[in-house]
CSV table of C-alpha atoms (C1' of nucleotides) in Angstrom, one decimal:
chain,number,residue,atom,x,y,z
A,77,UNK,CA,0.1,0.1,0.1
A,78,UNK,CA,2.6,2.6,0.9
A,79,UNK,CA,4.6,4.7,-1.6
A,80,UNK,CA,8.0,3.3,-2.8
A,81,UNK,CA,11.3,4.7,-2.4
A,82,UNK,CA,12.4,6.8,-5.5
A,83,UNK,CA,15.9,6.0,-4.9
A,84,UNK,CA,18.4,3.1,-4.5
A,85,UNK,CA,20.0,2.9,-1.0
A,86,UNK,CA,22.9,1.2,-2.6
A,87,UNK,CA,23.5,4.0,-5.1
A,88,UNK,CA,23.2,6.9,-3.0
A,89,UNK,CA,25.4,5.1,-0.4
A,90,UNK,CA,28.1,5.0,-3.1
A,91,UNK,CA,27.6,8.7,-3.7
A,92,UNK,CA,28.0,9.2,0.1
A,93,UNK,CA,31.3,7.2,0.3
A,94,UNK,CA,32.8,9.6,-2.5
A,95,UNK,CA,31.7,12.7,-0.6
A,96,UNK,CA,33.3,11.5,2.5
A,97,UNK,CA,36.4,10.2,0.7
A,98,UNK,CA,36.9,13.4,-1.1
A,99,UNK,CA,36.3,15.9,2.0
A,100,UNK,CA,36.8,13.7,5.2
A,101,UNK,CA,34.3,13.1,8.0
A,102,UNK,CA,34.1,16.5,9.5
A,103,UNK,CA,34.4,18.8,6.5
A,104,UNK,CA,31.3,16.9,5.0
A,105,UNK,CA,28.1,18.7,5.9
A,106,UNK,CA,24.7,16.9,5.7
A,107,UNK,CA,23.6,19.7,3.2
A,108,UNK,CA,26.8,18.7,0.9
A,109,UNK,CA,25.6,15.1,1.3
A,110,UNK,CA,22.2,15.7,0.3
A,111,UNK,CA,23.2,17.4,-3.0
A,112,UNK,CA,25.8,14.9,-3.9
A,113,UNK,CA,23.6,11.9,-2.9
A,114,UNK,CA,20.8,13.4,-4.9
A,115,UNK,CA,18.2,12.9,-2.1
A,116,UNK,CA,16.6,14.9,0.8
A,117,UNK,CA,17.8,15.2,4.2
A,118,UNK,CA,14.6,13.6,5.3
A,119,UNK,CA,15.6,10.5,3.2
A,120,UNK,CA,19.2,10.3,4.6
A,121,UNK,CA,18.0,10.2,7.8
A,122,UNK,CA,15.2,7.8,7.2
A,123,UNK,CA,17.8,5.5,5.3
A,124,UNK,CA,20.9,5.9,7.4
A,125,UNK,CA,19.8,7.5,10.9
A,126,UNK,CA,22.6,9.8,11.3
A,127,UNK,CA,25.9,11.4,9.6
A,128,UNK,CA,28.0,9.1,11.6
A,129,UNK,CA,26.1,5.7,10.9
A,130,UNK,CA,26.2,7.0,7.3
A,131,UNK,CA,29.8,7.5,7.5
A,132,UNK,CA,30.4,4.0,9.0
A,133,UNK,CA,28.1,2.5,6.2
A,134,UNK,CA,30.1,4.4,3.5
A,135,UNK,CA,33.5,2.8,4.9
A,136,UNK,CA,32.1,-0.6,4.6
A,137,UNK,CA,30.7,0.2,1.3
A,138,UNK,CA,34.4,1.4,0.5
A,139,UNK,CA,35.6,-2.0,1.5
A,140,UNK,CA,33.2,-3.6,-1.1
A,141,UNK,CA,34.6,-1.2,-3.5
A,142,UNK,CA,38.1,-2.0,-3.4
A,143,UNK,CA,37.4,-5.5,-3.1
A,144,UNK,CA,35.8,-5.6,-6.5
A,145,UNK,CA,37.8,-2.8,-8.2
A,146,UNK,CA,41.3,-2.3,-6.4
A,147,UNK,CA,42.2,-5.7,-4.9
A,148,UNK,CA,40.2,-8.1,-7.3
A,149,UNK,CA,43.4,-9.7,-8.8
A,150,UNK,CA,45.0,-9.7,-5.5
A,151,UNK,CA,42.2,-11.7,-4.3
A,152,UNK,CA,42.0,-14.2,-6.8
A,153,UNK,CA,43.1,-17.8,-6.1
A,154,UNK,CA,46.6,-18.3,-6.8
A,155,UNK,CA,47.6,-14.6,-6.6
A,156,UNK,CA,51.2,-14.1,-5.5
A,157,UNK,CA,54.3,-11.8,-5.5
A,158,UNK,CA,53.7,-10.8,-9.1
A,159,UNK,CA,50.1,-9.6,-8.2
A,160,UNK,CA,51.3,-7.6,-5.1
A,161,UNK,CA,54.0,-6.0,-7.1
A,162,UNK,CA,51.6,-5.1,-9.9
A,163,UNK,CA,49.0,-3.8,-7.5
A,164,UNK,CA,51.7,-1.5,-5.9
A,165,UNK,CA,53.2,-0.3,-9.1
A,166,UNK,CA,49.6,0.6,-10.3
A,167,UNK,CA,48.8,2.5,-7.3
A,168,UNK,CA,52.3,4.6,-7.9
A,169,UNK,CA,51.0,5.2,-11.5
A,170,UNK,CA,47.7,6.5,-10.5
A,171,UNK,CA,49.2,9.4,-9.0
A,172,UNK,CA,50.3,10.7,-12.5
A,173,UNK,CA,46.7,11.0,-13.1
A,174,UNK,CA,44.6,14.1,-13.0
A,175,UNK,CA,43.6,15.8,-9.6
A,176,UNK,CA,45.0,15.2,-6.1
A,177,UNK,CA,45.1,11.8,-4.9
A,178,UNK,CA,42.4,11.1,-2.4
A,179,UNK,CA,44.5,8.3,-0.7
A,180,UNK,CA,42.8,5.6,1.0
A,181,UNK,CA,39.3,6.5,2.8
A,182,UNK,CA,40.2,4.2,5.7
A,183,UNK,CA,43.7,5.8,6.1
A,184,UNK,CA,42.3,9.1,6.2
A,185,UNK,CA,39.9,8.2,8.7
A,186,UNK,CA,42.3,6.6,10.8
A,187,UNK,CA,44.5,9.9,10.7
A,188,UNK,CA,41.5,12.3,11.2
A,189,UNK,CA,39.5,10.3,13.8
A,190,UNK,CA,42.0,8.1,15.2
A,191,UNK,CA,40.5,6.1,18.2
A,192,UNK,CA,38.6,8.9,19.8
A,193,UNK,CA,35.2,7.1,18.4
A,194,UNK,CA,34.7,3.5,19.3
A,195,UNK,CA,32.4,2.8,16.4
A,196,UNK,CA,34.3,4.3,13.8
A,197,UNK,CA,37.7,2.7,15.1
A,198,UNK,CA,36.1,-0.8,14.9
A,199,UNK,CA,34.9,-0.2,11.5
A,200,UNK,CA,38.6,1.0,10.6
A,201,UNK,CA,40.1,-1.9,12.4
A,202,UNK,CA,37.9,-4.3,10.5
A,203,UNK,CA,39.2,-3.1,7.1
A,204,UNK,CA,42.8,-3.2,8.2
A,205,UNK,CA,42.3,-7.0,9.2
A,206,UNK,CA,40.7,-7.6,5.8
A,207,UNK,CA,43.8,-6.2,4.1
A,208,UNK,CA,46.2,-7.8,6.3
A,209,UNK,CA,44.4,-11.2,5.7
A,210,UNK,CA,44.4,-10.6,2.1
A,211,UNK,CA,48.3,-10.0,2.2
A,212,UNK,CA,48.8,-13.2,4.5
A,213,UNK,CA,47.2,-15.4,1.8
A,214,UNK,CA,49.1,-13.8,-1.1
A,215,UNK,CA,52.5,-13.9,0.5
A,216,UNK,CA,51.8,-17.8,1.7
A,217,UNK,CA,50.8,-18.6,-2.2
A,218,UNK,CA,54.0,-16.6,-3.0
A,219,UNK,CA,55.9,-19.0,-1.0
A,220,UNK,CA,54.3,-22.0,-2.5
A,221,UNK,CA,54.7,-20.8,-5.9
A,222,UNK,CA,58.5,-20.4,-5.1
A,223,UNK,CA,58.6,-16.7,-5.8
A,224,UNK,CA,59.9,-16.0,-2.5
A,225,UNK,CA,62.0,-17.8,0.1
A,226,UNK,CA,60.1,-20.5,2.1
A,227,UNK,CA,62.0,-18.9,5.1
A,228,UNK,CA,59.8,-15.9,4.7
A,229,UNK,CA,58.3,-14.8,7.9
A,230,UNK,CA,54.6,-14.4,6.6
A,231,UNK,CA,53.5,-12.4,9.7
A,232,UNK,CA,56.3,-10.1,9.7
A,233,UNK,CA,55.9,-9.4,6.0
A,234,UNK,CA,52.1,-9.0,6.0
A,235,UNK,CA,52.7,-6.3,8.9
A,236,UNK,CA,55.2,-4.9,6.7
A,237,UNK,CA,53.3,-4.5,3.7
A,238,UNK,CA,50.2,-3.3,5.5
A,239,UNK,CA,52.4,-0.6,7.0
A,240,UNK,CA,53.8,0.2,3.5
A,241,UNK,CA,50.3,0.7,2.1
A,242,UNK,CA,49.3,3.0,4.8
A,243,UNK,CA,52.4,5.0,4.0
A,244,UNK,CA,51.6,4.9,0.4
A,245,UNK,CA,48.0,6.4,1.0
A,246,UNK,CA,49.8,9.3,2.9
A,247,UNK,CA,52.8,9.4,0.3
A,248,UNK,CA,50.6,9.5,-2.6
A,249,UNK,CA,49.4,12.9,-1.4
A,250,UNK,CA,52.8,14.3,-0.6
A,251,UNK,CA,55.5,12.5,-2.8
A,252,UNK,CA,56.1,13.0,-6.5
A,253,UNK,CA,55.8,10.0,-8.9
A,254,UNK,CA,59.8,9.3,-8.8
A,255,UNK,CA,59.9,9.2,-5.0
A,256,UNK,CA,56.8,7.1,-4.8
A,257,UNK,CA,58.4,4.6,-7.1
A,258,UNK,CA,61.5,4.5,-5.1
A,259,UNK,CA,59.5,3.9,-1.8
A,260,UNK,CA,57.6,1.2,-3.4
A,261,UNK,CA,60.6,-0.5,-5.2
A,262,UNK,CA,62.4,-0.7,-1.9
A,263,UNK,CA,59.8,-2.1,-0.2
A,264,UNK,CA,59.4,-5.0,-2.8
A,265,UNK,CA,62.8,-5.7,-3.5
A,266,UNK,CA,63.5,-6.5,0.2
A,267,UNK,CA,61.4,-9.7,0.0
A,268,UNK,CA,63.0,-11.2,-2.9
B,56,UNK,CA,52.5,53.6,26.6
B,57,UNK,CA,50.2,50.9,25.7
B,58,UNK,CA,49.3,48.0,27.7
B,59,UNK,CA,51.6,44.9,27.3
B,60,UNK,CA,50.5,41.4,26.4
B,61,UNK,CA,49.4,39.2,29.3
B,62,UNK,CA,50.5,36.0,27.4
B,63,UNK,CA,53.4,34.5,25.7
B,64,UNK,CA,52.8,34.0,21.9
B,65,UNK,CA,55.3,31.2,21.8
B,66,UNK,CA,53.5,29.5,24.8
B,67,UNK,CA,50.0,30.0,23.5
B,68,UNK,CA,51.0,28.6,19.9
B,69,UNK,CA,52.3,25.5,21.6
B,70,UNK,CA,49.0,24.8,23.5
B,71,UNK,CA,47.1,25.4,20.0
B,72,UNK,CA,49.5,22.9,18.3
B,73,UNK,CA,48.6,20.3,21.0
B,74,UNK,CA,44.8,20.8,20.3
B,75,UNK,CA,45.1,20.6,16.5
B,76,UNK,CA,47.4,17.5,17.0
B,77,UNK,CA,44.7,15.9,19.3
B,78,UNK,CA,41.7,16.8,17.3
B,79,UNK,CA,42.4,17.4,13.9
B,80,UNK,CA,42.0,20.8,12.0
B,81,UNK,CA,38.1,20.7,11.2
B,82,UNK,CA,37.0,19.3,14.6
B,83,UNK,CA,38.8,21.8,16.6
B,84,UNK,CA,36.7,24.9,17.2
B,85,UNK,CA,37.7,28.4,18.0
B,86,UNK,CA,36.0,28.1,21.3
B,87,UNK,CA,38.0,25.0,22.2
B,88,UNK,CA,41.2,26.8,21.3
B,89,UNK,CA,40.5,29.8,23.4
B,90,UNK,CA,40.1,27.4,26.6
B,91,UNK,CA,42.9,25.5,25.8
B,92,UNK,CA,45.2,28.4,24.7
B,93,UNK,CA,44.1,30.2,27.9
B,94,UNK,CA,43.4,33.3,26.1
B,95,UNK,CA,40.3,35.4,24.5
B,96,UNK,CA,39.0,34.8,21.0
B,97,UNK,CA,40.1,38.4,20.5
B,98,UNK,CA,43.6,37.5,21.3
B,99,UNK,CA,43.6,34.8,19.2
B,100,UNK,CA,42.7,36.8,16.3
B,101,UNK,CA,44.9,39.7,17.1
B,102,UNK,CA,47.9,37.3,17.6
B,103,UNK,CA,47.3,34.9,14.7
B,104,UNK,CA,44.7,36.5,12.2
B,105,UNK,CA,42.4,33.4,11.5
B,106,UNK,CA,42.1,29.9,12.5
B,107,UNK,CA,43.8,28.6,9.1
B,108,UNK,CA,46.8,30.8,9.8
B,109,UNK,CA,46.9,29.7,13.4
B,110,UNK,CA,47.0,26.2,12.1
B,111,UNK,CA,49.7,26.8,9.8
B,112,UNK,CA,51.9,28.2,12.4
B,113,UNK,CA,51.0,25.1,14.7
B,114,UNK,CA,52.7,23.0,12.1
B,115,UNK,CA,55.6,25.1,11.9
B,116,UNK,CA,55.7,25.0,15.5
B,117,UNK,CA,55.4,21.3,15.6
B,118,UNK,CA,58.5,21.1,13.3
B,119,UNK,CA,60.4,23.0,15.9
B,120,UNK,CA,58.9,20.7,18.3
B,121,UNK,CA,60.1,17.3,16.7
B,122,UNK,CA,63.4,19.2,15.7
B,123,UNK,CA,64.2,19.5,19.6
B,124,UNK,CA,62.3,16.5,21.2
B,125,UNK,CA,62.0,13.7,18.6
B,126,UNK,CA,64.8,13.9,16.1
B,127,UNK,CA,67.2,15.7,18.0
B,128,UNK,CA,69.6,12.6,18.2
B,129,UNK,CA,69.0,12.0,14.4
B,130,UNK,CA,69.9,15.4,13.8
B,131,UNK,CA,73.1,15.5,15.5
B,132,UNK,CA,76.2,15.4,13.4
B,133,UNK,CA,77.6,11.7,12.8
B,134,UNK,CA,74.2,10.4,13.4
B,135,UNK,CA,74.0,6.9,11.4
B,136,UNK,CA,72.1,3.8,11.0
B,137,UNK,CA,72.0,3.2,14.8
B,138,UNK,CA,70.4,6.3,15.5
B,139,UNK,CA,67.7,5.7,12.9
B,140,UNK,CA,67.0,2.4,14.1
B,141,UNK,CA,66.9,3.4,17.7
B,142,UNK,CA,64.4,6.2,16.8
B,143,UNK,CA,62.0,3.9,15.0
B,144,UNK,CA,62.2,1.4,17.9
B,145,UNK,CA,61.3,4.2,20.3
B,146,UNK,CA,58.4,5.3,18.1
B,147,UNK,CA,57.1,1.7,18.5
B,148,UNK,CA,57.6,1.5,22.2
B,149,UNK,CA,55.9,4.7,22.7
B,150,UNK,CA,52.5,2.9,21.4
B,151,UNK,CA,52.7,0.9,24.7
B,152,UNK,CA,52.1,4.3,26.6
B,153,UNK,CA,48.7,5.5,28.0
B,154,UNK,CA,46.2,6.7,25.7
B,155,UNK,CA,45.6,6.5,22.0
B,156,UNK,CA,48.6,7.5,19.8
B,157,UNK,CA,48.2,11.1,18.1
B,158,UNK,CA,50.2,9.9,15.2
B,159,UNK,CA,52.2,12.7,13.4
B,160,UNK,CA,50.3,16.1,13.3
B,161,UNK,CA,51.7,16.6,9.7
B,162,UNK,CA,50.7,13.1,8.4
B,163,UNK,CA,47.2,13.7,10.1
B,164,UNK,CA,47.0,16.9,8.2
B,165,UNK,CA,48.2,15.3,4.7
B,166,UNK,CA,45.4,12.6,5.0
B,167,UNK,CA,42.7,15.3,6.4
B,168,UNK,CA,43.4,18.2,4.0
B,169,UNK,CA,45.2,16.5,1.4
B,170,UNK,CA,46.0,19.0,-1.5
B,171,UNK,CA,42.6,20.9,-1.1
B,172,UNK,CA,44.3,24.0,0.6
B,173,UNK,CA,47.4,25.4,-1.1
B,174,UNK,CA,48.8,27.2,1.9
B,175,UNK,CA,48.4,24.1,4.1
B,176,UNK,CA,49.8,21.9,1.5
B,177,UNK,CA,52.6,24.0,1.2
B,178,UNK,CA,53.4,24.0,4.9
B,179,UNK,CA,53.0,20.1,4.9
B,180,UNK,CA,55.5,19.8,1.8
B,181,UNK,CA,58.0,21.9,3.8
B,182,UNK,CA,57.8,19.6,6.7
B,183,UNK,CA,58.3,16.5,4.5
B,184,UNK,CA,61.4,18.0,2.9
B,185,UNK,CA,62.9,18.7,6.2
B,186,UNK,CA,62.4,15.1,7.3
B,187,UNK,CA,63.8,13.8,3.9
B,188,UNK,CA,66.7,16.0,4.0
B,189,UNK,CA,67.3,14.5,7.5
B,190,UNK,CA,67.2,11.0,6.4
B,191,UNK,CA,69.4,11.8,3.4
B,192,UNK,CA,72.1,13.1,5.7
B,193,UNK,CA,71.7,10.4,8.2
B,194,UNK,CA,72.0,7.5,5.3
B,195,UNK,CA,75.1,9.2,3.9
B,196,UNK,CA,76.8,9.2,7.3
B,197,UNK,CA,75.8,5.4,7.6
B,198,UNK,CA,77.7,4.9,4.6
B,199,UNK,CA,80.7,6.8,5.6
B,200,UNK,CA,80.8,4.8,8.8
B,201,UNK,CA,80.6,1.6,6.9
B,202,UNK,CA,77.2,0.7,8.6
B,203,UNK,CA,75.6,0.1,5.2
B,204,UNK,CA,76.8,-0.8,1.8
B,205,UNK,CA,78.5,2.0,0.0
B,206,UNK,CA,76.3,0.9,-3.1
B,207,UNK,CA,73.3,2.2,-1.0
B,208,UNK,CA,71.0,4.2,-3.1
B,209,UNK,CA,70.5,7.3,-0.9
B,210,UNK,CA,67.6,8.8,-2.8
B,211,UNK,CA,65.5,5.6,-3.0
B,212,UNK,CA,66.5,4.9,0.7
B,213,UNK,CA,65.4,8.1,1.9
B,214,UNK,CA,62.1,8.1,-0.1
B,215,UNK,CA,61.5,4.5,1.5
B,216,UNK,CA,62.2,5.6,4.9
B,217,UNK,CA,60.1,8.6,4.7
B,218,UNK,CA,57.2,6.6,3.3
B,219,UNK,CA,57.8,4.2,6.4
B,220,UNK,CA,57.6,6.9,8.8
B,221,UNK,CA,54.1,8.2,7.3
B,222,UNK,CA,53.0,4.6,7.4
B,223,UNK,CA,54.2,4.3,11.1
B,224,UNK,CA,52.0,7.4,11.9
B,225,UNK,CA,49.0,5.5,10.7
B,226,UNK,CA,50.0,2.4,12.0
B,227,UNK,CA,50.5,3.5,15.4
B,228,UNK,CA,47.0,4.1,15.6
B,229,UNK,CA,45.9,0.9,14.1
B,230,UNK,CA,48.5,-1.7,14.9
B,231,UNK,CA,49.2,-3.7,18.2
B,232,UNK,CA,52.8,-3.1,19.5
B,233,UNK,CA,54.0,-6.7,18.0
B,234,UNK,CA,52.7,-5.9,14.3
B,235,UNK,CA,54.2,-2.4,14.6
B,236,UNK,CA,57.5,-3.9,15.6
B,237,UNK,CA,57.2,-6.7,12.7
B,238,UNK,CA,56.8,-3.7,10.4
B,239,UNK,CA,59.7,-1.7,11.6
B,240,UNK,CA,62.1,-4.6,11.8
B,241,UNK,CA,61.5,-5.5,8.2
B,242,UNK,CA,62.1,-1.9,7.2
B,243,UNK,CA,65.3,-1.7,8.8
B,244,UNK,CA,66.5,-5.3,8.1
B,245,UNK,CA,66.3,-4.6,4.2
B,246,UNK,CA,69.3,-1.9,4.2
B,247,UNK,CA,71.7,-4.0,6.0
C,219,DT,C1',51.3,61.1,39.0
C,220,DA,C1',48.7,61.5,35.0
C,221,DT,C1',47.6,60.0,30.2
C,222,DG,C1',47.7,57.6,25.5
C,223,DT,C1',47.3,53.4,23.7
C,224,DA,C1',47.2,48.8,23.0
C,225,DT,C1',45.1,44.7,25.5
C,226,DC,C1',41.4,42.5,27.2
C,227,DT,C1',36.5,41.0,28.3
C,228,DA,C1',32.0,39.8,26.8
C,229,DA,C1',28.6,40.4,24.0
C,230,DG,C1',27.3,40.1,19.4
C,231,DC,C1',27.1,38.8,14.1
C,232,DA,C1',25.4,36.2,10.1
C,233,DA,C1',26.1,31.7,8.4
C,234,DT,C1',26.0,26.9,9.1
C,235,DT,C1',26.0,22.8,11.8
C,236,DG,C1',23.5,18.1,12.8
C,237,DG,C1',18.7,16.8,13.0
C,238,DT,C1',13.3,17.0,13.1
C,239,DT,C1',8.5,17.8,11.8
C,240,DA,C1',4.0,19.0,9.8
C,241,DG,C1',1.8,18.3,5.6
C,242,DA,C1',1.9,17.3,0.6
C,243,DT,C1',2.2,13.5,-2.5
C,244,DA,C1',2.4,9.1,-4.7
C,245,DT,C1',1.9,4.1,-4.6
C,246,DG,C1',0.3,-0.7,-4.6
C,247,DA,C1',-2.8,-3.7,-2.5
C,248,DA,C1',-8.1,-4.4,-2.0
D,227,DT,C1',-11.1,3.3,-8.2
D,228,DT,C1',-10.4,3.8,-3.4
D,229,DC,C1',-7.5,4.4,0.4
D,230,DA,C1',-4.1,3.3,4.0
D,231,DT,C1',0.6,4.0,4.5
D,232,DA,C1',5.3,5.3,3.6
D,233,DT,C1',7.9,8.7,0.9
D,234,DC,C1',9.1,13.4,-0.2
D,235,DT,C1',9.2,18.5,0.4
D,236,DA,C1',10.7,22.4,2.5
D,237,DA,C1',10.3,24.9,6.6
D,238,DC,C1',12.1,24.8,10.9
D,239,DC,C1',14.8,23.9,15.2
D,240,DA,C1',18.5,25.0,18.9
D,241,DA,C1',23.2,24.9,18.9
D,242,DT,C1',27.8,25.9,17.0
D,243,DT,C1',30.7,27.7,13.6
D,244,DG,C1',34.6,31.5,12.5
D,245,DC,C1',35.3,36.1,13.4
D,246,DT,C1',34.1,41.3,15.0
D,247,DT,C1',33.5,45.1,17.7
D,248,DA,C1',32.2,48.6,21.6
D,249,DG,C1',33.7,49.6,25.9
D,250,DA,C1',36.4,48.7,30.2
D,251,DT,C1',41.2,48.0,31.7
D,252,DA,C1',46.1,48.1,32.9
D,253,DC,C1',50.6,49.7,31.6
D,254,DA,C1',54.9,52.1,29.7
D,255,DT,C1',56.2,56.4,29.3
D,256,DA,C1',56.4,61.2,30.2
DNA sequence: TATGTATCTAAGCAATTGGTTAGATATGAA
DNA sequence: TTCATATCTAACCAATTGCTTAGATACATA
């Protein structure tokens, strides 16, 4: 009997994610969100309850986004060192492209919010656990394939590459492509 | 003839720096600043012109702060690999201490503001150039001392360690001490 | 000791913040 | 075709934002 929604929650959530990604949490106003999402404040609140809840949902949407568009190759069965290296170099190349790099939404959030909000911190930690798990598997596969030494300490190396990826997010905003490439090439070389 | 200031600009600037460091730029209100700085809004604006200018001055104050309290050893003549390693391990140890790590003010700023404000971006770049220059000198000294190979590519390695330090700032908020230690130990080992 | 001047207090400014609500509107089952 | 119900519009809310200002205050000089 009731009227049906005129928008798709998934679609407007993806738009919200992009607004937060571009501007950060605090600098994103609900007015800006309604413009970019294309729906009224009422609809934002009826679908997502609060700005903070919408932000948290944007982070989990981001996780889905990178899973499908950034890490898809790395997440495939059999992905090893070659794929990891390719991903890192592609991230460097992207820096040459138009506009300022937005970095990683979750790194930006960790830097901006830190641990001062428990719910947001939980979502951030969940994301990084997902990345670390991905790295562990990739490195294990790399050992199995003989791409890296069987003596490789998987735990140490996955912590290392997670740290490198966090650094890369910041560095992509502050380093030129040459320095970025130097950074990554040293990080990759050490495991060979 | 005129009345004299009842506060020291340097002192209140250091307090402002700490407020921005704890909360980030956007989340820091001028009301909070006046409370923490211990002076009235009028005095803030008469001494620092605007919130943004105060923030930029806080970043350069931060540079002075780390120069004297964080990197003092690394900046000494003759500092090499041992000092670099000591600094990194100390940064890891600090994570065990009370409260959530605030990370590096400038990394936080790079993540929050990115390149969307030119004046702030310039201050951020100046800071990272200072760090990179410090790293270059330390690595050169390390070569001279025979701590690392004379074939070491100073440019690549200084870009690498700058990236690692940027990662460390984020990681100190999201990793536990064990993972942090893994991250740093791999970063240091690769140069030996 | 008197006084000119910058400093300080505290109130105020318009604009924006996150969030709510009353009433108009559209929809899909009966 | 009716009608109950959820969706939508747009105005509204108090609180807070960065910043300004008029007038009271205190101090270095004369």
